[in-house]
Structure formats: structure tokens, C-alpha cells
Short mmCIF file of N, CA, C and O in Angstrom, two decimals:
data_model
loop_
_atom_site.label_atom_id
_atom_site.label_comp_id
_atom_site.label_asym_id
_atom_site.label_seq_id
_atom_site.Cartn_x
_atom_site.Cartn_y
_atom_site.Cartn_z
N UNK A 1 -90.50 58.41 -104.33
CA UNK A 1 -90.15 59.76 -105.06
C UNK A 1 -89.64 60.21 -104.49
O UNK A 1 -90.04 61.24 -103.60
N UNK A 2 -88.36 60.09 -104.88
CA UNK A 2 -86.87 62.14 -103.97
C UNK A 2 -87.51 62.92 -104.24
O UNK A 2 -87.66 62.66 -105.82
N UNK A 3 -87.77 63.78 -103.54
CA UNK A 3 -87.57 65.09 -103.63
C UNK A 3 -86.91 66.15 -103.22
O UNK A 3 -85.43 65.84 -102.20
N UNK A 4 -86.36 66.86 -104.84
CA UNK A 4 -85.04 68.15 -105.11
C UNK A 4 -85.37 69.37 -104.59
O UNK A 4 -86.74 69.69 -105.16
N UNK A 5 -84.42 69.41 -103.66
CA UNK A 5 -84.68 71.65 -104.00
C UNK A 5 -83.57 71.78 -104.68
O UNK A 5 -82.82 71.86 -104.06
N UNK A 6 -83.59 72.25 -105.71
CA UNK A 6 -82.87 73.03 -106.50
C UNK A 6 -82.86 74.06 -106.07
O UNK A 6 -82.97 75.13 -106.63
N UNK A 7 -81.53 74.90 -105.55
CA UNK A 7 -80.58 76.10 -104.78
C UNK A 7 -80.17 76.59 -106.24
O UNK A 7 -79.10 76.77 -105.88
N UNK A 8 -80.38 77.30 -107.51
CA UNK A 8 -79.64 77.64 -108.18
C UNK A 8 -79.97 78.80 -108.62
O UNK A 8 -80.95 79.40 -109.56
N UNK A 9 -79.27 79.77 -108.54
CA UNK A 9 -79.45 81.56 -109.26
C UNK A 9 -78.78 81.68 -110.67
O UNK A 9 -79.51 82.48 -111.16
N UNK A 10 -78.02 80.56 -111.21
CA UNK A 10 -78.30 80.91 -112.74
C UNK A 10 -79.28 79.57 -113.06
O UNK A 10 -79.23 78.35 -113.45
N UNK A 11 -80.52 80.40 -114.18
CA UNK A 11 -81.35 79.30 -114.78
C UNK A 11 -81.06 78.84 -115.30
O UNK A 11 -81.60 77.33 -115.51
N UNK A 12 -80.47 79.43 -116.34
CA UNK A 12 -79.87 79.18 -117.44
C UNK A 12 -79.33 76.96 -117.36
O UNK A 12 -79.17 76.51 -118.23
N UNK A 13 -78.56 76.73 -115.96
CA UNK A 13 -77.36 76.03 -116.04
C UNK A 13 -78.89 75.30 -114.80
O UNK A 13 -79.22 73.86 -115.26
N UNK A 14 -79.69 75.95 -114.83
CA UNK A 14 -80.35 74.91 -113.48
C UNK A 14 -82.20 74.33 -114.29
O UNK A 14 -82.63 73.27 -113.91
N UNK A 15 -82.77 75.37 -115.08
CA UNK A 15 -83.54 74.44 -115.71
C UNK A 15 -83.60 72.99 -115.96
O UNK A 15 -84.35 72.48 -116.16
N UNK A 16 -82.27 73.09 -117.53
CA UNK A 16 -82.51 72.17 -118.18
C UNK A 16 -82.16 70.57 -117.00
O UNK A 16 -81.96 69.91 -117.10
N UNK A 17 -80.76 70.86 -115.77
CA UNK A 17 -80.68 69.54 -115.00
C UNK A 17 -81.75 69.74 -113.80
O UNK A 17 -82.79 68.11 -114.25
N UNK A 18 -82.67 70.55 -114.20
CA UNK A 18 -84.02 70.23 -113.23
C UNK A 18 -85.36 69.64 -113.70
O UNK A 18 -85.87 67.96 -113.73
N UNK A 19 -85.59 69.74 -115.41
CA UNK A 19 -86.30 68.49 -116.55
C UNK A 19 -85.55 68.04 -116.78
O UNK A 19 -86.80 66.95 -116.53
N UNK A 20 -84.54 67.81 -116.70
CA UNK A 20 -83.96 66.22 -116.97
C UNK A 20 -84.03 65.14 -115.41
O UNK A 20 -84.37 64.04 -115.53
N UNK A 21 -84.33 66.02 -114.36
CA UNK A 21 -84.47 65.29 -113.58
C UNK A 21 -85.88 64.42 -113.22
O UNK A 21 -85.57 64.07 -112.83
N UNK A 22 -86.43 65.71 -113.37
CA UNK A 22 -87.77 65.60 -113.08
C UNK A 22 -87.74 64.06 -114.51
O UNK A 22 -89.45 63.77 -114.54
N UNK A 23 -87.84 64.23 -115.73
CA UNK A 23 -87.87 63.12 -117.04
C UNK A 23 -87.53 62.15 -116.25
O UNK A 23 -88.05 60.95 -116.48
N UNK A 24 -86.76 61.87 -115.45
CA UNK A 24 -85.96 60.67 -114.00
C UNK A 24 -87.34 60.04 -112.98
O UNK A 24 -86.41 59.10 -112.53
N UNK A 25 -88.08 61.15 -112.86
CA UNK A 25 -88.46 59.99 -111.73
C UNK A 25 -88.45 61.37 -110.55
O UNK A 25 -89.33 60.91 -109.42
N UNK A 26 -87.63 62.21 -110.56
CA UNK A 26 -87.31 63.13 -108.88
C UNK A 26 -88.43 63.73 -109.68
O UNK A 26 -88.90 64.66 -110.59
N UNK A 27 -88.78 64.14 -107.95
CA UNK A 27 -89.53 65.06 -108.06
C UNK A 27 -89.18 66.82 -107.51
O UNK A 27 -88.24 66.99 -107.12
N UNK A 28 -88.51 67.57 -108.01
CA UNK A 28 -87.90 68.29 -108.03
C UNK A 28 -88.76 69.97 -108.26
O UNK A 28 -89.73 70.69 -109.33
N UNK A 29 -88.14 71.28 -107.48
CA UNK A 29 -88.44 72.60 -107.47
C UNK A 29 -87.66 72.95 -106.89
O UNK A 29 -85.96 72.92 -106.34
N UNK A 30 -87.31 74.03 -107.28
CA UNK A 30 -85.83 74.77 -108.03
C UNK A 30 -86.92 76.19 -107.93
O UNK A 30 -87.51 76.97 -107.75
N UNK A 31 -85.90 77.08 -107.38
CA UNK A 31 -85.12 78.82 -106.24
C UNK A 31 -84.17 78.72 -106.69
O UNK A 31 -83.05 78.46 -107.15
N UNK A 32 -84.59 80.02 -106.50
CA UNK A 32 -82.91 81.12 -107.27
C UNK A 32 -82.26 81.58 -105.97
O UNK A 32 -80.45 81.96 -105.87
N UNK A 33 -82.47 81.76 -105.04
CA UNK A 33 -82.29 81.93 -103.59
C UNK A 33 -82.49 81.25 -102.52
O UNK A 33 -83.86 80.29 -102.36
N UNK A 34 -81.40 81.13 -101.54
CA UNK A 34 -81.38 80.37 -100.16
C UNK A 34 -82.40 80.64 -99.37
O UNK A 34 -83.47 79.71 -98.51
N UNK A 35 -83.18 81.54 -99.42
CA UNK A 35 -84.01 82.33 -98.46
C UNK A 35 -85.47 81.55 -99.12
O UNK A 35 -86.30 81.32 -97.97
N UNK A 36 -85.65 81.26 -100.66
CA UNK A 36 -87.10 81.53 -100.64
C UNK A 36 -86.78 79.40 -100.92
O UNK A 36 -87.91 79.00 -100.63
N UNK A 37 -85.56 79.13 -101.26
CA UNK A 37 -85.73 77.62 -100.43
C UNK A 37 -85.93 77.49 -99.26
O UNK A 37 -86.93 76.47 -98.88
N UNK A 38 -85.22 78.47 -98.28
CA UNK A 38 -86.00 77.72 -96.92
C UNK A 38 -87.83 78.27 -96.34
O UNK A 38 -88.31 77.38 -96.28
N UNK A 39 -88.08 79.23 -97.36
CA UNK A 39 -89.40 78.68 -96.65
C UNK A 39 -90.11 77.97 -97.37
O UNK A 39 -91.07 77.85 -97.33
N UNK A 40 -89.81 77.46 -98.29
CA UNK A 40 -90.06 76.21 -99.66
C UNK A 40 -90.22 75.00 -98.67
O UNK A 40 -91.12 73.75 -98.71
N UNK A 41 -88.80 74.91 -97.80
CA UNK A 41 -88.65 73.44 -97.53
C UNK A 41 -89.41 73.92 -95.47
O UNK A 41 -90.06 72.86 -94.93
N UNK A 42 -90.07 75.11 -95.55
CA UNK A 42 -90.93 75.36 -94.55
C UNK A 42 -92.11 74.90 -94.64
O UNK A 42 -93.43 74.59 -93.38
N UNK A 43 -92.79 74.59 -95.85
CA UNK A 43 -93.62 74.21 -96.25
C UNK A 43 -94.30 72.82 -96.16
O UNK A 43 -95.11 72.22 -96.21
N UNK A 44 -92.77 72.62 -97.30
CA UNK A 44 -92.93 70.71 -97.04
C UNK A 44 -91.24 70.22 -97.15
O UNK A 44 -90.79 71.13 -97.29
N UNK A 45 -91.41 69.32 -97.23
CA UNK A 45 -90.05 68.17 -96.99
C UNK A 45 -89.39 67.87 -98.46
O UNK A 45 -90.38 68.28 -98.99
N UNK A 46 -88.23 67.88 -98.24
CA UNK A 46 -87.61 67.37 -99.71
C UNK A 46 -86.66 66.46 -99.10
O UNK A 46 -86.71 66.86 -97.72
N UNK A 47 -86.23 65.46 -99.69
CA UNK A 47 -85.00 64.63 -99.31
C UNK A 47 -83.69 64.81 -99.76
O UNK A 47 -82.62 64.58 -98.70
N UNK A 48 -83.82 65.86 -100.22
CA UNK A 48 -82.10 66.25 -100.82
C UNK A 48 -82.51 67.45 -101.64
O UNK A 48 -83.26 68.25 -102.31
N UNK A 49 -81.40 68.82 -101.08
CA UNK A 49 -80.80 70.07 -101.37
C UNK A 49 -80.08 70.25 -102.39
O UNK A 49 -78.45 69.74 -101.90
N UNK A 50 -79.82 70.42 -103.80
CA UNK A 50 -79.03 70.73 -104.31
C UNK A 50 -78.52 72.08 -104.33
O UNK A 50 -79.20 73.27 -104.87
N UNK A 51 -77.61 72.25 -104.12
CA UNK A 51 -76.78 74.25 -103.21
C UNK A 51 -75.66 74.66 -104.22
O UNK A 51 -74.80 73.51 -104.08
N UNK A 52 -76.43 76.01 -105.48
CA UNK A 52 -75.25 76.12 -105.93
C UNK A 52 -74.42 77.34 -104.55
O UNK A 52 -75.41 78.55 -104.66
N UNK A 53 -73.30 76.90 -104.46
CA UNK A 53 -72.60 77.64 -103.14
C UNK A 53 -71.96 78.53 -104.35
O UNK A 53 -71.67 78.14 -104.70
N UNK A 54 -71.71 79.82 -103.66
CA UNK A 54 -71.20 80.91 -105.36
C UNK A 54 -72.50 81.53 -105.72
O UNK A 54 -72.04 82.46 -106.45
N UNK A 55 -72.98 81.29 -105.88
CA UNK A 55 -74.42 81.75 -106.38
C UNK A 55 -74.61 82.79 -105.99
O UNK A 55 -74.33 83.56 -104.56
N UNK A 56 -75.50 84.08 -106.65
CA UNK A 56 -75.92 84.78 -105.30
C UNK A 56 -76.17 84.97 -103.76
O UNK A 56 -76.81 84.08 -103.57
N UNK A 57 -75.80 85.54 -103.25
CA UNK A 57 -76.43 86.23 -101.91
C UNK A 57 -75.96 84.35 -101.00
O UNK A 57 -76.42 84.12 -99.94
N UNK A 58 -75.11 83.15 -101.87
CA UNK A 58 -74.89 82.63 -100.80
C UNK A 58 -73.41 82.31 -101.37
O UNK A 58 -72.45 81.19 -101.57
N UNK A 59 -73.12 81.80 -100.16
CA UNK A 59 -71.98 81.01 -99.38
C UNK A 59 -71.66 79.36 -98.66
O UNK A 59 -72.74 79.63 -98.94
N UNK A 60 -71.22 79.44 -98.24
CA UNK A 60 -70.61 77.91 -97.65
C UNK A 60 -71.55 78.37 -96.30
O UNK A 60 -72.20 77.14 -95.78
N UNK A 61 -71.62 79.57 -95.32
CA UNK A 61 -72.42 79.56 -94.72
C UNK A 61 -73.66 78.70 -94.91
O UNK A 61 -74.28 78.27 -93.85
N UNK A 62 -74.60 79.26 -95.77
CA UNK A 62 -75.31 78.59 -96.19
C UNK A 62 -75.91 76.90 -96.05
O UNK A 62 -77.03 76.12 -95.60
N UNK A 63 -74.34 76.52 -96.64
CA UNK A 63 -74.41 74.80 -95.90
C UNK A 63 -74.85 74.39 -94.58
O UNK A 63 -75.53 73.61 -94.28
N UNK A 64 -74.16 75.06 -93.13
CA UNK A 64 -74.49 74.60 -91.47
C UNK A 64 -76.26 75.50 -91.96
O UNK A 64 -76.37 74.47 -91.04
N UNK A 65 -76.32 76.07 -92.42
CA UNK A 65 -77.69 76.87 -91.88
C UNK A 65 -78.81 76.21 -92.51
O UNK A 65 -79.88 76.09 -91.68
N UNK A 66 -78.58 75.33 -93.87
CA UNK A 66 -79.50 74.45 -94.41
C UNK A 66 -79.31 72.88 -93.53
O UNK A 66 -80.47 72.52 -92.54
N UNK A 67 -77.61 72.51 -92.70
CA UNK A 67 -77.51 71.33 -92.39
C UNK A 67 -78.94 71.64 -90.51
O UNK A 67 -79.30 70.50 -90.35
N UNK A 68 -78.55 72.63 -90.50
CA UNK A 68 -78.58 73.27 -88.85
C UNK A 68 -80.22 73.30 -88.66
O UNK A 68 -81.37 72.49 -88.08
N UNK A 69 -81.13 73.61 -89.87
CA UNK A 69 -83.07 74.31 -89.91
C UNK A 69 -83.45 72.52 -90.15
O UNK A 69 -84.45 71.83 -89.58
N UNK A 70 -82.60 71.73 -91.55
CA UNK A 70 -83.28 70.74 -91.02
C UNK A 70 -82.01 70.00 -91.47
O UNK A 70 -82.06 68.62 -92.55
N UNK A 71 -81.48 68.95 -90.02
CA UNK A 71 -80.70 68.06 -90.32
C UNK A 71 -80.92 66.59 -90.82
O UNK A 71 -80.00 66.21 -91.82
N UNK A 72 -82.21 66.11 -91.11
CA UNK A 72 -82.69 64.90 -92.30
C UNK A 72 -81.97 65.24 -94.04
O UNK A 72 -82.47 64.03 -93.91
N UNK A 73 -82.30 66.57 -93.75
CA UNK A 73 -82.32 66.59 -95.14
C UNK A 73 -80.49 66.88 -95.65
O UNK A 73 -79.62 67.64 -95.24
N UNK A 74 -80.17 65.86 -96.67
CA UNK A 74 -78.70 66.01 -97.78
C UNK A 74 -79.05 68.05 -98.47
O UNK A 74 -79.67 68.13 -99.20
N UNK A 75 -77.29 68.15 -98.01
CA UNK A 75 -77.44 69.13 -99.27
C UNK A 75 -75.99 68.51 -99.72
O UNK A 75 -75.16 68.25 -99.16
N UNK A 76 -76.77 67.91 -101.10
CA UNK A 76 -75.22 68.19 -102.14
C UNK A 76 -74.87 69.89 -102.68
O UNK A 76 -75.56 70.21 -102.85
N UNK A 77 -73.80 69.85 -103.05
CA UNK A 77 -73.10 71.51 -103.25
C UNK A 77 -72.86 71.28 -104.71
O UNK A 77 -71.75 70.17 -105.22
N UNK A 78 -73.29 72.72 -105.55
CA UNK A 78 -72.86 72.09 -106.56
C UNK A 78 -72.36 74.03 -107.06
O UNK A 78 -72.70 74.26 -106.33
N UNK A 79 -70.83 73.68 -107.63
CA UNK A 79 -70.80 74.84 -107.36
C UNK A 79 -68.87 75.03 -109.17
O UNK A 79 -68.32 74.09 -109.04
N UNK A 80 -69.37 76.17 -108.78
CA UNK A 80 -67.84 76.36 -109.88
C UNK A 80 -66.44 76.52 -109.63
O UNK A 80 -65.75 77.02 -110.03
N UNK A 81 -67.22 76.66 -107.60
CA UNK A 81 -66.31 76.83 -106.75
C UNK A 81 -64.62 76.34 -107.01
O UNK A 81 -64.57 74.99 -107.79
N UNK A 82 -62.96 76.74 -107.31
CA UNK A 82 -61.85 76.02 -106.86
C UNK A 82 -62.53 74.83 -105.72
O UNK A 82 -62.52 75.36 -104.59
N UNK A 83 -62.07 72.78 -105.86
CA UNK A 83 -62.39 72.13 -105.00
C UNK A 83 -61.97 72.36 -103.47
O UNK A 83 -62.30 72.36 -102.77
N UNK A 84 -60.51 73.37 -103.94
CA UNK A 84 -59.80 73.73 -102.42
C UNK A 84 -60.90 73.79 -101.47
O UNK A 84 -61.18 74.12 -100.31
N UNK A 85 -61.31 75.33 -102.31
CA UNK A 85 -62.47 76.06 -101.56
C UNK A 85 -63.78 75.62 -100.93
O UNK A 85 -64.66 75.85 -99.88
N UNK A 86 -64.15 74.67 -101.76
CA UNK A 86 -65.71 73.60 -101.61
C UNK A 86 -65.47 72.63 -99.74
O UNK A 86 -66.04 72.21 -99.34
N UNK A 87 -64.30 72.43 -100.60
CA UNK A 87 -63.95 71.50 -98.86
C UNK A 87 -64.41 71.90 -97.97
O UNK A 87 -65.10 70.82 -96.91
N UNK A 88 -64.26 73.51 -97.34
CA UNK A 88 -65.11 73.56 -96.11
C UNK A 88 -67.22 72.85 -96.22
O UNK A 88 -67.24 73.00 -95.14
N UNK A 89 -67.33 73.51 -97.12
CA UNK A 89 -68.40 73.25 -97.13
C UNK A 89 -68.90 71.37 -96.36
O UNK A 89 -69.90 71.29 -96.12
N UNK A 90 -67.82 70.36 -97.00
CA UNK A 90 -68.11 69.25 -96.33
C UNK A 90 -68.09 69.28 -94.93
O UNK A 90 -68.44 68.53 -93.95
N UNK A 91 -67.11 69.70 -94.32
CA UNK A 91 -66.77 70.09 -92.91
C UNK A 91 -68.17 70.45 -92.01
O UNK A 91 -68.68 70.42 -91.12
N UNK A 92 -69.33 71.25 -93.18
CA UNK A 92 -70.18 71.80 -92.39
C UNK A 92 -71.56 71.42 -92.53
O UNK A 92 -72.80 71.41 -92.51
N UNK A 93 -70.50 70.31 -93.35
CA UNK A 93 -72.39 69.08 -92.96
C UNK A 93 -72.48 68.73 -94.50
O UNK A 93 -73.05 67.70 -94.54
N UNK A 94 -71.94 69.23 -95.77
CA UNK A 94 -72.65 68.90 -97.00
C UNK A 94 -72.31 66.91 -97.40
O UNK A 94 -71.04 66.63 -96.40
N UNK A 95 -73.20 66.58 -97.83
CA UNK A 95 -73.16 65.10 -97.75
C UNK A 95 -72.10 64.89 -99.32
O UNK A 95 -71.64 63.98 -99.06
N UNK A 96 -72.46 65.79 -100.17
CA UNK A 96 -71.66 65.53 -101.40
C UNK A 96 -71.15 66.72 -101.64
O UNK A 96 -71.79 67.60 -102.23
N UNK A 97 -70.31 67.00 -102.89
CA UNK A 97 -69.65 68.22 -103.47
C UNK A 97 -69.70 67.95 -104.71
O UNK A 97 -68.43 67.13 -105.36
N UNK A 98 -69.84 68.44 -105.99
CA UNK A 98 -70.05 68.58 -107.67
C UNK A 98 -69.76 69.52 -108.26
O UNK A 98 -69.91 70.55 -107.49
N UNK A 99 -68.36 69.62 -108.71
CA UNK A 99 -68.18 70.78 -109.39
C UNK A 99 -68.69 70.61 -110.45
O UNK A 99 -68.63 69.76 -111.70
N UNK A 100 -69.04 72.42 -111.31
CA UNK A 100 -69.70 72.95 -112.03
C UNK A 100 -67.88 72.60 -113.13
O UNK A 100 -67.56 73.30 -113.37
N UNK A 101 -68.51 72.33 -114.19
CA UNK A 101 -70.16 71.71 -114.96
C UNK A 101 -69.94 70.26 -115.13
O UNK A 101 -68.66 69.84 -115.19
N UNK A 102 -71.46 69.73 -114.77
CA UNK A 102 -71.12 68.08 -114.19
C UNK A 102 -72.57 67.26 -114.76
O UNK A 102 -73.35 68.48 -115.56
N UNK A 103 -72.35 66.37 -115.70
CA UNK A 103 -73.46 65.10 -115.96
C UNK A 103 -74.59 65.38 -115.18
O UNK A 103 -73.90 65.05 -113.99
N UNK A 104 -75.19 65.22 -115.89
CA UNK A 104 -76.89 65.22 -114.86
C UNK A 104 -76.73 63.66 -114.41
O UNK A 104 -77.28 63.45 -113.46
N UNK A 105 -75.94 63.11 -114.73
CA UNK A 105 -75.32 61.04 -114.68
C UNK A 105 -74.51 61.42 -113.01
O UNK A 105 -74.78 61.02 -112.27
N UNK A 106 -73.88 62.69 -112.86
CA UNK A 106 -73.44 62.65 -111.88
C UNK A 106 -73.55 63.76 -110.64
O UNK A 106 -73.68 62.98 -109.87
N UNK A 107 -75.13 63.78 -110.80
CA UNK A 107 -75.87 64.48 -110.14
C UNK A 107 -76.77 63.17 -109.60
O UNK A 107 -76.61 63.32 -108.15
N UNK A 108 -77.29 62.30 -110.33
CA UNK A 108 -77.62 61.27 -109.60
C UNK A 108 -77.30 60.79 -108.93
O UNK A 108 -77.67 60.49 -107.80
N UNK A 109 -76.37 60.30 -109.80
CA UNK A 109 -75.45 59.04 -108.83
C UNK A 109 -74.72 59.94 -107.82
O UNK A 109 -75.21 59.43 -106.15
N UNK A 110 -74.86 61.27 -106.88
CA UNK A 110 -75.05 61.78 -105.71
C UNK A 110 -76.14 61.55 -105.40
O UNK A 110 -76.16 60.87 -104.32
N UNK A 111 -77.19 62.18 -105.25
CA UNK A 111 -77.96 61.81 -105.34
C UNK A 111 -78.95 60.35 -104.36
O UNK A 111 -78.63 60.09 -103.35
N UNK A 112 -78.91 59.70 -105.86
CA UNK A 112 -78.41 57.91 -104.45
C UNK A 112 -77.76 57.42 -103.86
O UNK A 112 -78.26 56.94 -103.05
N UNK A 113 -76.18 58.22 -103.84
CA UNK A 113 -75.81 57.42 -103.23
C UNK A 113 -76.07 58.30 -101.07
O UNK A 113 -75.81 58.14 -100.51
N UNK A 114 -76.65 59.16 -101.79
CA UNK A 114 -76.61 59.93 -100.04
C UNK A 114 -78.41 59.37 -99.74
O UNK A 114 -78.49 59.26 -98.51
N UNK A 115 -79.00 59.25 -100.80
CA UNK A 115 -79.89 58.54 -100.51
C UNK A 115 -80.12 56.33 -99.53
O UNK A 115 -80.54 56.28 -99.47
N UNK A 116 -79.17 56.53 -100.49
CA UNK A 116 -78.89 54.55 -100.31
C UNK A 116 -77.98 54.92 -98.12
O UNK A 116 -77.98 54.34 -97.31
N UNK A 117 -77.18 55.97 -98.28
CA UNK A 117 -76.44 55.82 -96.88
C UNK A 117 -77.53 56.69 -95.64
O UNK A 117 -77.45 56.16 -94.86
N UNK A 118 -78.71 57.21 -96.22
CA UNK A 118 -79.97 56.99 -95.07
C UNK A 118 -80.35 55.76 -94.72
O UNK A 118 -80.78 55.62 -94.30
N UNK A 119 -80.47 55.33 -96.07
CA UNK A 119 -81.31 53.48 -95.79
C UNK A 119 -80.51 52.67 -95.08
O UNK A 119 -81.19 52.49 -94.13
N UNK A 120 -79.17 53.03 -95.18
CA UNK A 120 -78.67 52.66 -94.13
C UNK A 120 -77.96 52.81 -92.81
O UNK A 120 -78.33 52.34 -91.95
N UNK A 121 -78.43 53.73 -92.83
CA UNK A 121 -78.74 54.55 -91.05
C UNK A 121 -79.75 53.73 -91.03
O UNK A 121 -79.76 53.77 -89.39
N UNK A 122 -80.80 53.85 -90.88
CA UNK A 122 -82.18 53.74 -90.78
C UNK A 122 -82.50 52.41 -90.46
O UNK A 122 -82.41 51.77 -89.34
N UNK A 123 -81.77 51.74 -90.94
CA UNK A 123 -81.15 49.78 -90.94
C UNK A 123 -80.32 49.88 -89.82
O UNK A 123 -80.91 49.14 -88.84
N UNK A 124 -79.58 50.34 -89.87
CA UNK A 124 -78.60 50.03 -88.84
C UNK A 124 -79.11 50.25 -87.60
O UNK A 124 -78.71 49.88 -86.09
N UNK A 125 -79.60 52.06 -87.63
CA UNK A 125 -80.31 52.04 -86.34
C UNK A 125 -81.74 51.15 -85.62
O UNK A 125 -81.15 50.94 -84.77
N UNK A 126 -82.21 50.95 -86.64
CA UNK A 126 -83.46 49.61 -86.32
C UNK A 126 -83.01 48.40 -85.67
O UNK A 126 -83.66 47.58 -84.53
N UNK A 127 -82.00 48.00 -86.27
CA UNK A 127 -80.97 46.83 -85.44
C UNK A 127 -80.42 46.71 -84.21
O UNK A 127 -80.78 46.19 -83.94
N UNK A 128 -79.99 48.44 -83.91
CA UNK A 128 -79.17 48.44 -82.94
C UNK A 128 -80.34 48.49 -82.27
O UNK A 128 -79.54 48.21 -80.49
N UNK A 129 -81.63 48.92 -82.31
CA UNK A 129 -82.34 49.27 -81.47
C UNK A 129 -82.92 47.52 -81.57
O UNK A 129 -83.11 48.06 -79.98
N UNK A 130 -82.82 46.84 -81.78
CA UNK A 130 -83.71 45.55 -81.57
C UNK A 130 -82.95 44.61 -80.75
O UNK A 130 -82.91 44.08 -79.58
N UNK A 131 -81.32 44.81 -80.65
CA UNK A 131 -80.43 44.76 -80.24
C UNK A 131 -80.29 45.10 -78.88
O UNK A 131 -80.57 43.68 -78.10
N UNK A 132 -80.12 45.82 -78.14
CA UNK A 132 -80.91 46.83 -77.20
C UNK A 132 -82.07 46.20 -76.31
O UNK A 132 -81.56 45.35 -75.06
N UNK A 133 -82.81 46.04 -77.06
CA UNK A 133 -84.40 44.72 -76.25
C UNK A 133 -83.55 44.07 -76.30
O UNK A 133 -84.16 43.29 -75.03
N UNK A 134 -83.76 42.95 -76.91
CA UNK A 134 -83.24 42.21 -76.69
C UNK A 134 -81.94 41.38 -75.20
O UNK A 134 -82.34 41.10 -74.52
N UNK A 135 -81.01 42.39 -75.37
CA UNK A 135 -80.32 42.01 -74.21
C UNK A 135 -81.31 42.06 -73.00
O UNK A 135 -80.82 42.14 -72.00
N UNK A 136 -81.58 44.11 -72.90
CA UNK A 136 -82.78 43.79 -72.56
C UNK A 136 -82.98 43.12 -71.68
O UNK A 136 -83.48 42.53 -70.68
N UNK A 137 -84.26 42.25 -72.70
CA UNK A 137 -84.88 41.49 -72.53
C UNK A 137 -84.46 39.87 -71.91
O UNK A 137 -84.95 38.97 -70.97
N UNK A 138 -83.01 39.68 -72.22
CA UNK A 138 -82.72 38.85 -71.18
C UNK A 138 -81.66 39.13 -70.08
O UNK A 138 -82.24 37.76 -69.34
N UNK A 139 -81.99 40.11 -70.09
CA UNK A 139 -81.69 40.39 -68.98
C UNK A 139 -82.30 40.89 -67.64
O UNK A 139 -81.53 39.68 -66.72
N UNK A 140 -83.38 40.15 -68.14
CA UNK A 140 -84.18 40.75 -67.31
C UNK A 140 -85.00 38.77 -66.68
O UNK A 140 -85.92 39.16 -65.83
N UNK A 141 -84.26 37.90 -67.90
CA UNK A 141 -85.16 36.71 -67.21
C UNK A 141 -83.68 36.24 -66.14
O UNK A 141 -82.72 36.81 -65.73
N UNK A 142 -84.14 35.84 -64.96
CA UNK A 142 -83.65 34.90 -63.48
C UNK A 142 -83.47 33.87 -63.94
O UNK A 142 -83.19 33.06 -65.61
N UNK A 143 -81.97 33.85 -63.52
CA UNK A 143 -80.75 33.41 -63.83
C UNK A 143 -81.31 31.25 -63.31
O UNK A 143 -82.19 31.52 -62.84
#
């Protein structure tokens, strides 16, 4: 089950999204602030963070902070800011950027895309390690 942390200071927007994601089988935790989200992440891991950049006390620097502290957790930025302002979030490590308002379907597609990218990365990494090991074994065989 994919674990999602939804950080948004607007409970009226976050609650229905969290409920819908839960009904689709995601394990969702919500919080209104990045600091509270970091506290949750210090006790338990999650696969994806959906972050409302532009919420109370949450600027683009939150993306780099989350990525630095939790490099294997994808950050999907969800915001009503102008898209040109959100481009910096991608430079700081956000996996995806969604403009509010957006549908739960768009959020699900973003979550699934990040999870598939990690799966592909893991498969590619395993393949490269096996290939390197095989090359080392062949090099060790006397000619």
C-alpha cells in the first residue's frame, strides 16, 4: 500500500482529497504544516509527500528541505501559485507539480508516475549491479 503524507493548511481542500485517496486504497496522513509533517516522517516513512507550496509558512524552500531530509521520498507540489513560480520547485527536487484546482484523478496519476519511476530506477540499478558483477567474474577467469 502506498503511503501518502498530504501537507496542506487548507483543511477544506485537503480532507476530501485525503478521503478519496483512502477510498482508492492509499494510506493517507494529513497535516497542516511542514514542521508537523517532518515530525511524522521522523517516526514513520511514507512513499509520497503531497505538499501545498504557498500554504501558511510553506515556501519553495520546503521542497529542498524535505528532499534533503528524505531523499527517497517523492515530493509532489500541489499549489495555486502561477506555474512559472512553481518551476523552481522542480529545480529543488519536486517530482511533479500540480496546479490547484485539480482532480483526484490527476493526483493519483502523479502518485503512480512517481512510484513507477522508483520501480524502474530500482530495476535499472539491480541490472547494472548484476552486469558489473558478471564483468568482474569474467575478468577473474584466466585466459
